[in-house]
Amino acid sequence: MAYQNPQPENWTGRVSNRELYLHEKVKLVSASSLPKAEEKTIAILGYSCDEGVKRNQGRVGAKEGPNAIRKALSKMPNHLSNTEHVFDVGDIVCFDTDMEKAQELLSEQVFALLQKNTFPILLGGGHDIAYGQYNGIKKYLASKNKNHTIGIINFDAHFDLRANLDGSNSGTPFYQIAKENTTFKYFCLGIRKDANDAQLFKTAKEFKVDYVLRNKFALFNLKAILKQLQIFIDTVDKVYVTIDLDGFSSAYAPGVSAASPMGFEPNVVMACLKIILASKKVISIDMAEMNPKYDRDGQTAKLAASLVHHVIHTKF
């Protein structure tokens, strides 16, 4: 078993009988039963896997991340109209340490969701989610017989450009993407010098990666960040956004695979998301590295849920 149907216990909260809360709005449907959307539709898909984190010598527990985010999101208010729909379509689950199979199934599911005219929001799970997510987007765009350029925007402390010569893990997804594609457009926001060794900076240079260092990724520098971000968006046809929760300071996100007090803060990410979503080029988004085992008072889950809430209500 590598697919799990959505679980009703993740969607509970105050009852209004008027869909005032997301647990009343979100519909639970198996991925195979999801109809092709004729109206604005978002599909929430989990990636229950922390095998990549384990291989990368991180703190395991991220496989429980998707449900933790769902539970926090379920209690938040719903401001969507009756013509705007949100479905929970369950989880891709990693079994027997076979991360590669989980990534393959994730890719197939992302492809299927895009074919059904839905906007996928993925919840992780290790950052190896990005490899499966990207390949699903790539397959979908190829099926349209158009040569779309995909731009990856990653909010993260880490480049995740480690070579996978000894196997893949949560630190290798963008290296794998770069090596397997002729065009590689990648922009990282929040990169820390104390979280990436010299070889990773060298690899980033070789792949012509755009990035903003953590000490410059702050509201005082917002004008310059948004300018750089807009230039990047203008050079691509579609944008895939990935938010690694360990990029945030542990003051905001203690429940992650690699926590640090030296990360960025939420408001700068929200400001960037505004211009990214306004471009109308975003094709999919994910949240990675949520680890409820180390969370405090559900703080990280609530942060991730608030970001999803923002995307849901801004995307439409």
XYZ file of C-alpha atoms in Angstrom:
316
model
C 0.000 0.000 0.000
C 1.485 3.338 -1.050
C -1.633 5.484 -1.203
C -3.887 6.343 1.733
C -7.354 7.845 1.459
C -8.056 11.142 3.262
C -8.848 10.753 6.960
C -11.969 12.456 8.423
C -10.333 12.859 11.845
C -7.973 15.454 10.351
C -10.877 17.794 9.589
C -12.667 18.757 12.798
C -13.442 21.973 14.647
C -16.130 24.455 15.598
C -19.393 23.722 13.788
C -21.248 26.606 12.127
C -23.375 24.706 9.575
C -22.584 27.619 7.237
C -19.109 26.573 6.082
C -17.490 29.291 8.153
C -14.531 26.989 8.831
C -12.339 25.037 6.462
C -13.180 21.654 7.973
C -16.736 22.315 6.796
C -15.592 23.463 3.361
C -12.970 20.863 2.475
C -14.330 17.729 0.805
C -12.606 14.372 1.263
C -12.270 12.382 -1.952
C -9.935 9.590 -2.997
C -7.503 10.746 -5.653
C -8.922 8.341 -8.238
C -12.473 9.593 -7.603
C -11.703 13.285 -7.969
C -13.664 14.610 -10.962
C -12.179 16.959 -13.530
C -12.795 20.473 -12.278
C -14.889 22.936 -14.217
C -14.580 25.601 -11.539
C -11.719 26.856 -9.395
C -10.429 23.856 -7.460
C -7.542 23.135 -5.110
C -6.410 19.610 -4.201
C -4.440 18.954 -1.007
C -2.133 15.946 -1.273
C 0.153 14.648 1.475
C 3.610 13.115 1.115
C 4.051 10.931 4.184
C 7.750 10.216 3.944
C 10.829 10.982 6.009
C 13.125 8.330 4.548
C 14.997 11.077 2.691
C 15.496 12.970 5.948
C 16.817 9.818 7.609
C 19.267 9.240 4.755
C 20.364 12.875 5.074
C 21.096 12.373 8.789
C 18.224 14.625 9.868
C 15.615 14.240 12.602
C 12.944 11.767 11.521
C 9.261 12.391 12.109
C 8.298 14.405 9.013
C 6.105 11.564 7.736
C 3.532 12.775 10.286
C 3.747 16.330 8.953
C 0.870 16.290 6.446
C -1.761 15.366 9.028
C -0.419 17.882 11.560
C -0.810 20.659 8.993
C -4.294 19.462 8.030
C -5.454 19.489 11.659
C -4.239 23.066 12.117
C -5.761 24.157 8.811
C -9.123 22.545 9.530
C -9.921 24.984 12.339
C -9.164 28.099 10.305
C -11.935 30.265 8.816
C -13.230 29.785 5.282
C -13.605 32.878 3.098
C -14.105 31.086 -0.219
C -17.226 31.367 -2.338
C -19.524 28.497 -3.282
C -17.839 28.279 -6.689
C -14.390 27.750 -5.181
C -13.584 24.218 -4.056
C -10.951 22.524 -1.892
C -10.468 18.751 -1.760
C -8.280 16.588 0.437
C -7.193 13.714 -1.780
C -5.153 11.745 0.764
C -1.482 10.797 0.968
C 1.334 9.150 -0.874
C 2.965 6.960 1.776
C 6.537 5.672 1.781
C 6.751 1.988 2.678
C 9.764 -0.260 3.301
C 12.149 2.721 3.004
C 11.411 2.908 -0.746
C 11.568 6.690 -1.129
C 12.157 6.444 -4.864
C 8.870 4.587 -5.347
C 7.061 7.184 -3.220
C 8.527 9.976 -5.368
C 7.460 8.153 -8.529
C 3.896 7.753 -7.236
C 3.854 11.380 -6.125
C 4.893 12.468 -9.602
C 2.077 10.419 -11.150
C -0.451 11.878 -8.736
C 0.637 15.483 -9.364
C 0.340 14.835 -13.096
C -3.168 13.415 -12.616
C -4.273 16.342 -10.444
C -3.061 18.882 -12.991
C -4.831 16.980 -15.754
C -8.036 17.317 -13.738
C -7.658 21.096 -13.804
C -6.891 21.379 -10.100
C -4.186 23.350 -8.313
C -2.100 20.938 -6.174
C -0.947 21.965 -2.710
C 1.377 19.297 -1.350
C 2.160 18.758 2.329
C 5.326 16.997 3.486
C 7.240 15.157 4.457
C 10.925 15.556 3.608
C 12.152 17.953 0.942
C 12.610 14.988 -1.379
C 8.974 15.873 -2.097
C 10.397 18.404 -4.577
C 11.769 15.771 -6.954
C 8.423 14.028 -7.307
C 6.525 17.285 -7.465
C 8.736 18.731 -10.216
C 8.566 15.603 -12.372
C 4.769 15.553 -12.160
C 4.636 19.175 -13.322
C 7.157 18.468 -16.078
C 5.161 15.491 -17.365
C 1.940 17.504 -17.381
C 3.442 20.424 -19.297
C 5.046 18.036 -21.792
C 1.609 16.503 -22.420
C 0.454 19.937 -23.578
C 3.043 19.824 -26.380
C 4.521 23.123 -25.309
C 8.098 23.865 -24.344
C 7.365 25.493 -20.993
C 10.219 26.715 -18.840
C 9.640 25.817 -15.189
C 11.048 28.160 -12.577
C 11.584 26.763 -9.079
C 11.304 29.220 -6.187
C 12.531 27.699 -2.939
C 12.211 29.365 0.472
C 14.918 27.526 2.353
C 18.059 27.706 4.454
C 19.618 25.015 2.252
C 20.337 24.728 -1.465
C 19.514 20.981 -1.379
C 22.020 20.567 -4.201
C 23.963 17.665 -2.723
C 25.208 15.180 -5.321
C 23.316 11.890 -5.263
C 26.255 9.713 -6.280
C 25.731 7.589 -3.157
C 21.948 7.707 -3.335
C 19.189 10.286 -3.136
C 17.874 11.954 -0.009
C 16.149 15.118 1.199
C 19.259 17.137 0.360
C 19.583 16.069 -3.294
C 16.311 16.924 -5.118
C 17.440 20.043 -6.949
C 20.764 18.497 -7.940
C 18.805 15.613 -9.472
C 16.507 18.033 -11.309
C 19.464 20.064 -12.575
C 21.290 17.000 -13.886
C 18.223 15.566 -15.611
C 17.027 18.693 -17.418
C 18.578 20.884 -20.096
C 17.081 24.027 -18.579
C 17.368 24.571 -14.834
C 15.875 27.755 -13.395
C 16.221 27.841 -9.620
C 15.893 30.705 -7.128
C 16.532 30.197 -3.398
C 15.528 32.709 -0.738
C 16.994 32.537 2.774
C 20.224 30.621 2.112
C 22.507 30.427 5.158
C 26.285 30.217 4.969
C 26.273 28.251 8.225
C 23.995 25.628 6.643
C 25.726 25.067 3.270
C 29.349 24.043 2.770
C 31.718 25.525 0.186
C 31.030 22.717 -2.305
C 27.300 23.524 -2.273
C 28.006 27.179 -3.061
C 30.300 25.995 -5.863
C 27.568 23.717 -7.219
C 25.062 26.580 -7.045
C 27.438 28.723 -9.083
C 27.929 25.961 -11.671
C 24.172 25.613 -12.101
C 23.738 29.412 -12.204
C 21.383 29.390 -9.233
C 19.899 32.710 -8.136
C 19.761 33.169 -4.373
C 19.351 35.633 -1.531
C 21.363 35.053 1.625
C 19.480 34.910 4.907
C 21.049 38.132 6.236
C 19.580 39.981 3.224
C 16.304 38.069 3.184
C 14.410 40.431 5.466
C 11.832 43.208 5.281
C 14.480 45.971 5.353
C 15.660 44.673 1.968
C 12.219 43.859 0.554
C 12.346 46.240 -2.418
C 15.538 44.654 -3.740
C 14.248 41.125 -3.088
C 10.999 41.727 -4.956
C 12.873 43.252 -7.884
C 15.132 40.206 -8.149
C 12.139 37.922 -7.756
C 10.203 39.666 -10.533
C 13.147 39.417 -12.908
C 13.289 35.668 -12.254
C 9.529 35.196 -12.733
C 9.677 37.101 -16.028
C 12.197 34.602 -17.437
C 10.001 31.514 -16.940
C 6.621 30.269 -18.148
C 5.478 28.430 -15.022
C 6.479 28.686 -11.376
C 6.720 25.856 -8.859
C 6.963 27.138 -5.272
C 8.426 25.040 -2.470
C 8.605 26.209 1.143
C 10.995 24.336 3.402
C 9.797 25.100 6.916
C 13.310 24.673 8.324
C 14.203 27.935 6.597
C 12.189 29.814 9.214
C 13.790 30.686 12.529
C 13.040 28.080 15.174
C 11.343 30.923 17.048
C 8.561 30.446 14.475
C 9.152 26.849 13.364
C 10.687 24.546 15.984
C 8.966 21.473 14.549
C 11.192 20.772 11.559
C 13.858 18.292 10.537
C 16.751 20.776 10.906
C 15.815 23.618 13.249
C 17.891 26.792 13.714
C 17.257 30.139 15.462
C 19.086 31.854 12.571
C 16.326 31.455 9.990
C 14.011 34.030 8.409
C 10.621 35.286 9.623
C 7.142 34.788 8.121
C 6.302 38.338 6.970
C 9.043 38.463 4.346
C 7.802 35.152 2.911
C 4.220 36.461 2.810
C 5.379 39.584 0.971
C 7.191 37.449 -1.613
C 4.219 35.123 -2.052
C 2.080 38.136 -2.909
C 4.131 38.986 -6.003
C 4.642 35.314 -6.923
C 0.928 34.493 -6.845
C 0.047 37.756 -8.608
C 2.102 36.576 -11.594
C -0.569 33.930 -12.358
C 2.284 31.596 -13.312
C 2.232 29.404 -10.210
C 1.290 25.844 -11.161
C 1.783 24.112 -7.802
C 3.174 24.615 -4.307
C 4.382 22.482 -1.415
C 5.353 22.723 2.250
C 8.268 20.507 3.303
C 10.011 19.256 6.451
C 7.104 19.661 8.897
C 8.037 17.483 11.899
C 5.355 17.429 14.631
C 7.581 15.300 16.874
C 9.579 18.435 17.729
C 6.828 21.031 17.506
C 5.799 23.277 20.428
C 2.087 23.918 20.949
C 1.518 23.113 17.285
C 3.381 26.305 16.389
C 5.031 25.027 13.198
C 1.877 23.265 12.049
C -0.043 26.517 12.529
C 2.587 28.444 10.563
C 2.389 25.963 7.675
C -1.406 25.986 7.842
C -1.472 29.784 7.763
C 0.696 29.754 4.648
C -1.624 27.235 3.007
C -4.640 29.314 4.093
C -3.049 32.360 2.485
C -2.317 30.529 -0.768
C -5.826 29.056 -0.940
C -7.466 32.454 -0.525
C -4.997 34.324 -2.753
C -4.835 31.782 -5.582
C -8.487 32.384 -6.428
